[in-house]
Amino acid sequence: MDSLIRPMGDGVYELSKMAVSPTMRGRGIGRLVLQHAIAEARSLGAKKLFLGSNSVLKNAVHLYEAVGFRHVPLEKLPDMPYARANVFMEMAL
């Protein structure tokens, strides 16, 4: 599996795009993948994870909230080049 996290400097990592095939959704796979990415970030000494998503992806946003990500304004995060992102979140580790 390719890494889901990208180092941005100073202990900050981006949770990059992740997806679960529509036929496999609802089985807890997304939660397991997300928990693995968080554990990987911690093992690398990350202080913070951040992400950009879209409000249309309600299940994804709910999952991020459920594991501890909190909504923040875009200005609080490193440069994010995703034009369709309108939900911005971070998690202190």
C-alpha positions as a printed NumPy array, in Angstrom:
array([[  0.   ,   0.   ,   0.   ],
       [  1.303,   3.425,  -0.903],
       [  1.591,   5.829,   1.981],
       [ -1.508,   7.885,   2.631],
       [  0.444,  10.597,   4.375],
       [  2.749,  13.22 ,   2.89 ],
       [  5.306,  15.098,   4.978],
       [  4.883,  18.863,   4.8  ],
       [  7.69 ,  19.83 ,   7.206],
       [  7.934,  20.621,  10.909],
       [  6.11 ,  17.433,  11.952],
       [  3.03 ,  18.25 ,   9.869],
       [  1.669,  15.631,   7.462],
       [ -1.136,  15.707,   4.946],
       [ -3.576,  12.837,   4.791],
       [ -3.717,  12.441,   1.038],
       [ -6.649,  11.223,  -0.963],
       [ -8.037,   7.872,   0.056],
       [-11.039,   5.987,  -1.26 ],
       [-12.815,   2.681,  -0.827],
       [-14.428,   0.989,  -3.803],
       [-18.207,   1.534,  -3.787],
       [-18.776,  -2.228,  -3.663],
       [-16.663,  -2.492,  -0.494],
       [-18.09 ,   0.458,   1.449],
       [-19.928,  -0.05 ,   4.712],
       [-17.551,  -2.771,   5.944],
       [-15.248,  -0.641,   8.079],
       [-12.415,  -0.677,   5.548],
       [-12.142,   3.111,   5.395],
       [-11.87 ,   3.311,   9.182],
       [ -9.132,   0.65 ,   9.216],
       [ -7.165,   2.409,   6.472],
       [ -7.538,   5.752,   8.238],
       [ -6.435,   4.287,  11.581],
       [ -3.411,   2.746,   9.848],
       [ -2.477,   6.125,   8.337],
       [ -2.785,   7.831,  11.739],
       [ -0.606,   5.143,  13.356],
       [  1.953,   5.526,  10.567],
       [  2.047,   9.292,  11.103],
       [  2.569,   8.813,  14.832],
       [  5.374,   6.318,  14.219],
       [  7.072,   8.921,  12.027],
       [  6.878,  11.496,  14.809],
       [  4.124,  13.614,  13.277],
       [  2.706,  16.364,  15.445],
       [ -0.312,  17.044,  13.262],
       [ -2.279,  15.609,  10.337],
       [ -4.448,  17.716,   8.07 ],
       [ -6.734,  17.052,   5.133],
       [ -8.996,  18.642,   2.573],
       [-12.253,  17.007,   1.549],
       [-15.633,  17.957,   0.16 ],
       [-18.958,  18.33 ,   1.952],
       [-20.584,  16.095,  -0.68 ],
       [-18.585,  13.207,   0.83 ],
       [-20.719,  13.119,   3.97 ],
       [-19.662,   9.616,   5.066],
       [-15.97 ,  10.492,   4.71 ],
       [-16.34 ,  13.739,   6.664],
       [-18.262,  11.891,   9.38 ],
       [-15.51 ,   9.248,   9.577],
       [-12.806,  11.919,   9.906],
       [-14.796,  13.562,  12.708],
       [-15.354,  10.195,  14.42 ],
       [-11.627,   9.425,  14.619],
       [-10.729,  12.861,  15.983],
       [-10.225,  15.301,  13.11 ],
       [-11.601,  18.791,  13.797],
       [-12.804,  21.39 ,  11.301],
       [-10.5  ,  24.356,  10.765],
       [-10.442,  27.306,   8.359],
       [ -8.352,  26.807,   5.218],
       [ -6.041,  29.632,   6.286],
       [ -4.867,  27.555,   9.259],
       [ -3.46 ,  24.781,   7.028],
       [ -0.44 ,  24.542,   4.734],
       [ -0.992,  25.324,   1.059],
       [ -3.639,  22.99 ,  -0.346],
       [ -4.016,  22.897,  -4.141],
       [ -7.322,  20.973,  -4.274],
       [ -9.879,  23.136,  -6.071],
       [-12.862,  20.984,  -5.037],
       [-12.009,  20.871,  -1.32 ],
       [-14.401,  22.848,   0.84 ],
       [-13.94 ,  20.95 ,   4.131],
       [-10.649,  21.386,   5.967],
       [ -9.682,  19.411,   9.042],
       [ -6.714,  18.698,  11.292],
       [ -5.791,  16.314,  14.061],
       [ -3.152,  16.906,  16.704],
       [ -1.111,  13.797,  17.398]])
